[in-house]
Amino acid sequence: MTGASVEKAIQLLKEKGYKYTDKRQSMIELFAQADRYLTAKEVQKYLKQTYPSLSYDTIYRNLYSFVEMNILEETELSGEKMFRFSCSLDGQHHHHHFICTKCGMTKNIHMCPMDFFKEQLDGCEIQSHRFEIFGTCENCLKVS
Amino acid sequence: MTGASVEKAIQLLKEKGYKYTDKRQSMIELFAQADRYLTAKEVQKYLKQTYPSLSYDTIYRNLYSFVEMNILEETELSGEKMFRFSCSLDGQHHHHHFICTKCGMTKNIHMCPMDFFKEQLDGCEIQSHRFEIFGTCENCLKVS
DNA sequence: TGAAAATTCGTAATGATTACGATATAATCA
DNA sequence: TGATTATATCGTAATCATTACGAATTTTCA
């Protein structure tokens, strides 16, 4: 994830009138560096080193704010919400992910299935779609 | 959902050595009749009329057993697990769903995006995929 | 610097899911 | 049918992610 993406995220934050706090800065940097899906728990684990008293209230509030302003994208895996740096900040166009269930690493899928069958859903109002492939990535396959 | 599907589910149950209890029967019938995604809570709401003391332990244990033996399929929506009668019991081939976020109704999507890009994931071991479209169905659009 | 608004902390509440010992039930077979 | 055994269920408590909220703190900007 490029430094430019971090800049763009911070810019978004300020544009929308959010305050630029040290916790938010650290969270953005963490996600930019990790470049994979993280749980709220992982976020707090990483950041409690710097901020021993970091509250879950702060973490969740900021995670959801970030999703709102398109800095993060969200998914759900076995009952847990997970977040990753939004690919769109990196200038990438809409796409989907292969997600490694061991380490959270993602690969881009260069195709959106929605293009193929909107006509199958006449009469319904489409709100969103979810397309994800789960498995084990090369690295984790080597290790196990 | 056809009566034949219920028969097939019961057959599966017995084949795999599970006991055929009145709670399991009721759960299977409920899902066959509902023909849409239900939460554990909805299951207990419907069945507590017949079994006032039905335990969540029983509900979850059976839901997961049913998924295991392919009687139900599972998804997750805003932090809640949801289950529906497996389409494969109805003799349908692999497909995906449009899911109404208001009532849980589903429509089949006649196309599996997995066919298109397995080659994009050389080196990874694919375990599963999730492809779902969320929105509001015709009926719920009328009501709102 | 000072005031206003937003943010964070500390902690408790919520709600879905899981766990477990005691009891009940279904399946099997003599 | 009755006894036996493994499985299922009940009742209830524990767990865990997420949410909530009043008090204290921090950022922003004039």
Short mmCIF file of C-alpha atoms (C1' of nucleotides) in Angstrom, two decimals:
data_model
loop_
_atom_site.label_atom_id
_atom_site.label_comp_id
_atom_site.label_asym_id
_atom_site.label_seq_id
_atom_site.Cartn_x
_atom_site.Cartn_y
_atom_site.Cartn_z
CA MET A 1 0.00 0.00 0.00
CA THR A 2 1.51 3.33 -1.03
CA GLY A 3 2.20 6.35 1.11
CA ALA A 4 0.02 8.25 -1.30
CA SER A 5 -2.95 6.19 -0.09
CA VAL A 6 -2.32 7.24 3.48
CA GLU A 7 -2.24 10.85 2.37
CA LYS A 8 -5.48 10.39 0.51
CA ALA A 9 -7.11 8.83 3.57
CA ILE A 10 -6.04 11.72 5.78
CA GLN A 11 -7.30 14.16 3.21
CA LEU A 12 -10.68 12.40 3.16
CA LEU A 13 -10.81 12.57 6.92
CA LYS A 14 -10.27 16.33 6.96
CA GLU A 15 -12.55 17.02 4.02
CA LYS A 16 -15.43 15.39 5.82
CA GLY A 17 -14.81 17.45 8.93
CA TYR A 18 -13.40 14.67 11.06
CA LYS A 19 -10.63 15.52 13.46
CA TYR A 20 -7.19 14.21 12.78
CA THR A 21 -6.23 12.46 16.01
CA ASP A 22 -3.20 10.40 16.83
CA LYS A 23 -5.34 7.24 17.21
CA ARG A 24 -6.86 7.72 13.79
CA GLN A 25 -3.46 8.34 12.30
CA SER A 26 -2.13 5.12 13.82
CA MET A 27 -5.11 3.12 12.66
CA ILE A 28 -4.76 4.36 9.11
CA GLU A 29 -1.06 3.62 9.11
CA LEU A 30 -1.68 0.16 10.50
CA PHE A 31 -4.16 -0.71 7.77
CA ALA A 32 -1.97 0.75 5.05
CA GLN A 33 0.95 -1.28 6.24
CA ALA A 34 -0.94 -4.53 6.91
CA ASP A 35 -2.65 -4.50 3.52
CA ARG A 36 -4.99 -7.31 4.55
CA TYR A 37 -8.18 -7.91 6.51
CA LEU A 38 -7.87 -7.29 10.25
CA THR A 39 -10.33 -7.82 13.09
CA ALA A 40 -11.09 -5.17 15.72
CA LYS A 41 -9.19 -7.34 18.13
CA GLU A 42 -6.07 -7.31 15.99
CA VAL A 43 -6.30 -3.56 15.73
CA GLN A 44 -6.42 -3.21 19.48
CA LYS A 45 -3.61 -5.73 19.91
CA TYR A 46 -1.34 -3.77 17.60
CA LEU A 47 -2.20 -0.36 18.95
CA LYS A 48 -2.24 -1.05 22.65
CA GLN A 49 1.55 -1.02 22.53
CA THR A 50 1.43 2.65 21.68
CA TYR A 51 -1.82 3.46 23.49
CA PRO A 52 -2.19 1.06 26.43
CA SER A 53 -5.62 2.44 27.29
CA LEU A 54 -7.10 2.44 23.81
CA SER A 55 -10.80 1.73 24.13
CA TYR A 56 -12.87 -0.58 21.94
CA ASP A 57 -15.35 2.22 21.69
CA THR A 58 -12.70 4.23 19.92
CA ILE A 59 -11.68 1.36 17.69
CA TYR A 60 -15.16 0.48 16.51
CA ARG A 61 -16.28 4.06 16.15
CA ASN A 62 -13.32 4.82 13.98
CA LEU A 63 -13.56 1.61 11.99
CA TYR A 64 -17.15 2.39 11.10
CA SER A 65 -16.34 6.02 10.36
CA PHE A 66 -13.55 4.88 8.07
CA VAL A 67 -15.89 2.56 6.21
CA GLU A 68 -18.38 5.40 5.95
CA MET A 69 -15.83 7.70 4.35
CA ASN A 70 -14.47 4.95 2.14
CA ILE A 71 -11.06 4.59 3.76
CA LEU A 72 -11.72 0.98 4.73
CA GLU A 73 -13.79 -1.84 3.31
CA GLU A 74 -15.52 -4.38 5.47
CA THR A 75 -16.37 -8.04 5.37
CA GLU A 76 -17.47 -10.71 7.78
CA LEU A 77 -15.86 -14.05 8.42
CA SER A 78 -17.11 -16.65 10.88
CA GLY A 79 -19.01 -14.13 12.91
CA GLU A 80 -16.33 -11.49 13.06
CA LYS A 81 -16.19 -8.22 11.25
CA MET A 82 -12.98 -7.62 9.36
CA PHE A 83 -11.60 -4.52 7.74
CA ARG A 84 -8.96 -3.70 5.18
CA PHE A 85 -7.60 -0.61 3.53
CA SER A 86 -9.86 0.32 0.69
CA CYS A 87 -8.45 -0.56 -2.69
CA SER A 88 -10.17 2.42 -4.23
CA LEU A 89 -7.80 4.71 -2.33
CA ASP A 90 -5.04 3.12 -4.30
CA GLY A 91 -6.74 4.14 -7.50
CA GLN A 92 -7.98 0.65 -8.27
CA HIS A 93 -11.34 0.17 -9.96
CA HIS A 94 -14.12 -1.97 -8.52
CA HIS A 95 -13.11 -5.56 -7.98
CA HIS A 96 -13.45 -8.50 -5.60
CA HIS A 97 -11.13 -10.54 -3.44
CA PHE A 98 -9.73 -13.91 -2.81
CA ILE A 99 -9.22 -13.97 0.95
CA CYS A 100 -6.81 -16.28 2.73
CA THR A 101 -8.61 -17.68 5.76
CA LYS A 102 -5.31 -18.24 7.56
CA CYS A 103 -3.59 -14.86 7.30
CA GLY A 104 -6.18 -12.50 5.81
CA MET A 105 -4.12 -11.78 2.72
CA THR A 106 -6.13 -10.85 -0.35
CA LYS A 107 -5.77 -11.13 -4.09
CA ASN A 108 -7.76 -9.12 -6.53
CA ILE A 109 -10.28 -10.86 -8.74
CA HIS A 110 -10.49 -9.10 -12.05
CA MET A 111 -14.13 -9.51 -12.83
CA CYS A 112 -17.38 -8.50 -11.29
CA PRO A 113 -20.12 -11.09 -11.64
CA MET A 114 -22.77 -8.41 -11.29
CA ASP A 115 -22.22 -7.45 -14.90
CA PHE A 116 -23.72 -10.72 -16.04
CA PHE A 117 -27.21 -10.99 -14.66
CA LYS A 118 -28.77 -7.82 -13.46
CA GLU A 119 -31.53 -8.63 -15.90
CA GLN A 120 -32.33 -11.74 -13.84
CA LEU A 121 -33.53 -9.52 -11.01
CA ASP A 122 -36.12 -7.33 -12.62
CA GLY A 123 -38.43 -5.86 -10.03
CA CYS A 124 -35.97 -6.10 -7.16
CA GLU A 125 -33.98 -3.19 -5.84
CA ILE A 126 -30.34 -4.20 -5.62
CA GLN A 127 -28.54 -2.68 -2.65
CA SER A 128 -25.21 -4.44 -2.60
CA HIS A 129 -23.43 -7.58 -3.52
CA ARG A 130 -20.82 -9.76 -1.96
CA PHE A 131 -18.47 -11.92 -3.88
CA GLU A 132 -15.57 -13.49 -2.10
CA ILE A 133 -13.45 -16.56 -2.54
CA PHE A 134 -11.94 -18.19 0.52
CA GLY A 135 -8.97 -20.46 0.70
CA THR A 136 -5.34 -20.76 1.65
CA CYS A 137 -2.70 -18.66 -0.07
CA GLU A 138 0.66 -19.86 -1.39
CA ASN A 139 2.59 -18.77 1.68
CA CYS A 140 0.29 -20.41 4.19
CA LEU A 141 0.24 -23.59 2.11
CA LYS A 142 4.03 -23.75 2.39
CA VAL A 143 3.99 -23.30 6.14
CA SER A 144 1.31 -25.84 6.98
CA MET B 1 -40.28 -26.54 -1.12
CA THR B 2 -41.57 -30.02 -1.90
CA GLY B 3 -42.51 -32.76 0.50
CA ALA B 4 -39.97 -34.90 -1.29
CA SER B 5 -37.25 -32.60 0.04
CA VAL B 6 -38.38 -33.18 3.59
CA GLU B 7 -38.26 -36.92 2.98
CA LYS B 8 -34.77 -36.60 1.58
CA ALA B 9 -33.65 -34.61 4.60
CA ILE B 10 -35.00 -37.21 7.00
CA GLN B 11 -33.33 -39.92 5.00
CA LEU B 12 -30.01 -38.09 5.21
CA LEU B 13 -30.46 -37.75 8.94
CA LYS B 14 -30.94 -41.47 9.41
CA GLU B 15 -28.23 -42.47 6.97
CA LYS B 16 -25.68 -40.54 8.94
CA GLY B 17 -26.73 -42.17 12.18
CA TYR B 18 -28.49 -39.18 13.68
CA LYS B 19 -31.57 -39.79 15.70
CA TYR B 20 -34.90 -38.69 14.33
CA THR B 21 -36.38 -36.58 17.10
CA ASP B 22 -39.51 -34.50 17.21
CA LYS B 23 -37.48 -31.28 17.48
CA ARG B 24 -35.45 -32.16 14.42
CA GLN B 25 -38.58 -33.04 12.53
CA SER B 26 -40.15 -29.71 13.39
CA MET B 27 -37.04 -27.80 12.43
CA ILE B 28 -36.84 -29.50 9.06
CA GLU B 29 -40.50 -28.86 8.41
CA LEU B 30 -40.13 -25.24 9.40
CA PHE B 31 -37.28 -24.65 6.98
CA ALA B 32 -39.01 -26.53 4.19
CA GLN B 33 -42.11 -24.45 4.66
CA ALA B 34 -40.37 -21.10 5.16
CA ASP B 35 -38.18 -21.51 2.09
CA ARG B 36 -36.03 -18.51 3.05
CA TYR B 37 -33.19 -17.58 5.36
CA LEU B 38 -34.03 -17.70 9.06
CA THR B 39 -32.03 -16.74 12.13
CA ALA B 40 -31.65 -18.99 15.16
CA LYS B 41 -33.90 -16.57 16.96
CA GLU B 42 -36.66 -16.95 14.41
CA VAL B 43 -36.39 -20.71 14.71
CA GLN B 44 -36.83 -20.55 18.43
CA LYS B 45 -39.66 -18.08 18.10
CA TYR B 46 -41.58 -20.39 15.77
CA LEU B 47 -40.90 -23.58 17.68
CA LYS B 48 -41.38 -22.39 21.23
CA GLN B 49 -45.12 -22.52 20.56
CA THR B 50 -44.87 -26.27 20.24
CA TYR B 51 -41.93 -26.76 22.61
CA PRO B 52 -42.00 -23.97 25.20
CA SER B 53 -38.76 -25.14 26.73
CA LEU B 54 -36.76 -25.57 23.54
CA SER B 55 -33.16 -24.74 24.31
CA TYR B 56 -30.80 -22.67 22.18
CA ASP B 57 -28.30 -25.42 22.66
CA THR B 58 -30.63 -27.72 20.80
CA ILE B 59 -31.33 -25.19 18.09
CA TYR B 60 -27.72 -24.37 17.33
CA ARG B 61 -26.53 -27.94 17.63
CA ASN B 62 -29.13 -29.08 15.15
CA LEU B 63 -28.62 -26.15 12.81
CA TYR B 64 -24.93 -26.94 12.58
CA SER B 65 -25.58 -30.66 12.21
CA PHE B 66 -27.99 -29.91 9.41
CA VAL B 67 -25.44 -27.78 7.63
CA GLU B 68 -22.90 -30.55 8.12
CA MET B 69 -25.16 -33.11 6.49
CA ASN B 70 -26.22 -30.74 3.75
CA ILE B 71 -29.82 -30.27 4.78
CA LEU B 72 -29.35 -26.55 5.35
CA GLU B 73 -27.13 -23.89 3.86
CA GLU B 74 -25.75 -21.04 5.90
CA THR B 75 -24.92 -17.39 5.41
CA GLU B 76 -24.19 -14.42 7.57
CA LEU B 77 -25.88 -11.06 7.51
CA SER B 78 -25.00 -8.14 9.76
CA GLY B 79 -23.41 -10.31 12.38
CA GLU B 80 -26.08 -12.95 12.49
CA LYS B 81 -25.96 -16.45 11.13
CA MET B 82 -28.84 -17.36 8.89
CA PHE B 83 -29.95 -20.70 7.52
CA ARG B 84 -32.18 -21.91 4.75
CA PHE B 85 -33.28 -25.24 3.35
CA SER B 86 -30.61 -26.48 1.02
CA CYS B 87 -31.55 -26.10 -2.61
CA SER B 88 -29.59 -29.21 -3.47
CA LEU B 89 -32.20 -31.30 -1.63
CA ASP B 90 -34.68 -30.02 -4.13
CA GLY B 91 -32.59 -31.45 -6.93
CA GLN B 92 -31.31 -28.05 -7.99
CA HIS B 93 -27.78 -27.72 -9.25
CA HIS B 94 -25.23 -25.35 -7.73
CA HIS B 95 -26.32 -21.75 -7.82
CA HIS B 96 -26.32 -18.52 -5.83
CA HIS B 97 -28.89 -16.23 -4.32
CA PHE B 98 -30.38 -12.83 -4.36
CA ILE B 99 -31.40 -12.28 -0.74
CA CYS B 100 -34.03 -9.80 0.36
CA THR B 101 -32.67 -7.99 3.40
CA LYS B 102 -36.18 -7.25 4.62
CA CYS B 103 -37.85 -10.65 4.57
CA GLY B 104 -35.09 -13.16 3.82
CA MET B 105 -36.69 -14.31 0.59
CA THR B 106 -34.28 -15.60 -2.02
CA LYS B 107 -34.11 -15.83 -5.78
CA ASN B 108 -31.81 -18.11 -7.63
CA ILE B 109 -29.01 -16.63 -9.69
CA HIS B 110 -28.36 -18.81 -12.67
CA MET B 111 -24.65 -18.45 -13.00
CA CYS B 112 -21.66 -19.22 -10.88
CA PRO B 113 -18.90 -16.67 -11.17
CA MET B 114 -16.35 -19.25 -10.09
CA ASP B 115 -16.41 -20.71 -13.58
CA PHE B 116 -14.74 -17.62 -14.94
CA PHE B 117 -11.49 -17.14 -13.16
CA LYS B 118 -10.15 -20.09 -11.31
CA GLU B 119 -7.07 -19.61 -13.42
CA GLN B 120 -6.51 -16.27 -11.71
CA LEU B 121 -5.74 -18.08 -8.47
CA ASP B 122 -2.96 -20.47 -9.39
CA GLY B 123 -1.08 -21.58 -6.32
CA CYS B 124 -3.90 -20.95 -3.87
CA GLU B 125 -6.11 -23.65 -2.46
CA ILE B 126 -9.73 -22.63 -2.89
CA GLN B 127 -11.94 -23.75 -0.03
CA SER B 128 -15.20 -21.99 -0.69
CA HIS B 129 -16.79 -19.00 -2.27
CA ARG B 130 -19.56 -16.66 -1.40
CA PHE B 131 -21.60 -14.81 -3.91
CA GLU B 132 -24.69 -13.04 -2.78
CA ILE B 133 -26.73 -10.10 -3.92
CA PHE B 134 -28.63 -8.10 -1.35
CA GLY B 135 -31.60 -5.89 -1.90
CA THR B 136 -35.32 -5.53 -1.53
CA CYS B 137 -37.71 -7.89 -3.28
CA GLU B 138 -40.85 -6.93 -5.21
CA ASN B 139 -43.18 -7.65 -2.32
CA CYS B 140 -41.25 -5.65 0.24
CA LEU B 141 -40.91 -2.77 -2.22
CA LYS B 142 -44.70 -2.63 -2.49
CA VAL B 143 -45.17 -2.58 1.25
CA SER B 144 -42.61 0.09 2.12
"C1'" DT C 1 -4.91 31.35 24.35
"C1'" DG C 2 -9.86 30.06 24.83
"C1'" DA C 3 -14.29 28.29 23.58
"C1'" DA C 4 -16.97 24.87 21.12
"C1'" DA C 5 -17.33 20.58 19.19
"C1'" DA C 6 -15.63 16.22 18.49
"C1'" DT C 7 -13.10 12.43 20.42
"C1'" DT C 8 -11.59 9.27 23.75
"C1'" DC C 9 -11.60 6.68 28.14
"C1'" DG C 10 -13.31 3.53 31.45
"C1'" DT C 11 -16.52 0.59 32.16
"C1'" DA C 12 -20.93 -1.60 31.90
"C1'" DA C 13 -24.64 -3.53 29.03
"C1'" DT C 14 -26.26 -6.16 25.19
"C1'" DG C 15 -27.06 -9.97 22.32
"C1'" DA C 16 -25.66 -13.92 19.69
"C1'" DT C 17 -23.41 -18.00 20.37
"C1'" DT C 18 -21.26 -21.71 23.04
"C1'" DA C 19 -20.66 -24.88 26.94
"C1'" DC C 20 -21.91 -28.35 30.27
"C1'" DG C 21 -23.81 -31.43 33.90
"C1'" DA C 22 -28.10 -33.65 34.70
"C1'" DT C 23 -32.00 -35.69 32.65
"C1'" DA C 24 -34.71 -37.62 28.90
"C1'" DT C 25 -35.33 -39.99 24.62
"C1'" DA C 26 -34.60 -42.90 20.35
"C1'" DA C 27 -32.63 -46.98 18.46
"C1'" DT C 28 -31.34 -51.60 18.93
"C1'" DC C 29 -31.73 -56.10 20.23
"C1'" DA C 30 -32.63 -60.00 23.38
"C1'" DT D 1 -41.98 -55.50 25.41
"C1'" DG D 2 -37.98 -54.27 28.46
"C1'" DA D 3 -33.23 -53.37 29.09
"C1'" DT D 4 -29.26 -51.15 27.37
"C1'" DT D 5 -26.58 -47.71 25.35
"C1'" DA D 6 -25.54 -43.87 22.79
"C1'" DT D 7 -27.36 -39.65 21.51
"C1'" DA D 8 -30.25 -35.58 22.27
"C1'" DT D 9 -32.29 -32.17 25.09
"C1'" DC D 10 -32.93 -29.00 29.01
"C1'" DG D 11 -31.77 -25.39 32.04
"C1'" DT D 12 -28.69 -22.34 32.87
"C1'" DA D 13 -24.33 -20.09 32.97
"C1'" DA D 14 -20.26 -18.52 30.47
"C1'" DT D 15 -18.08 -16.44 26.55
"C1'" DC D 16 -17.10 -13.19 23.20
"C1'" DA D 17 -17.79 -9.53 19.87
"C1'" DT D 18 -20.02 -5.46 19.70
"C1'" DT D 19 -22.47 -1.41 21.48
"C1'" DA D 20 -23.53 2.26 24.80
"C1'" DC D 21 -22.73 6.20 27.73
"C1'" DG D 22 -21.26 9.76 31.16
"C1'" DA D 23 -17.06 12.02 32.37
"C1'" DA D 24 -12.72 13.69 30.96
"C1'" DT D 25 -9.66 14.98 27.19
"C1'" DT D 26 -8.13 16.74 22.83
"C1'" DT D 27 -8.43 19.03 18.37
"C1'" DT D 28 -9.67 22.87 15.73
"C1'" DC D 29 -9.90 27.40 14.67
"C1'" DA D 30 -10.78 32.05 15.66
#
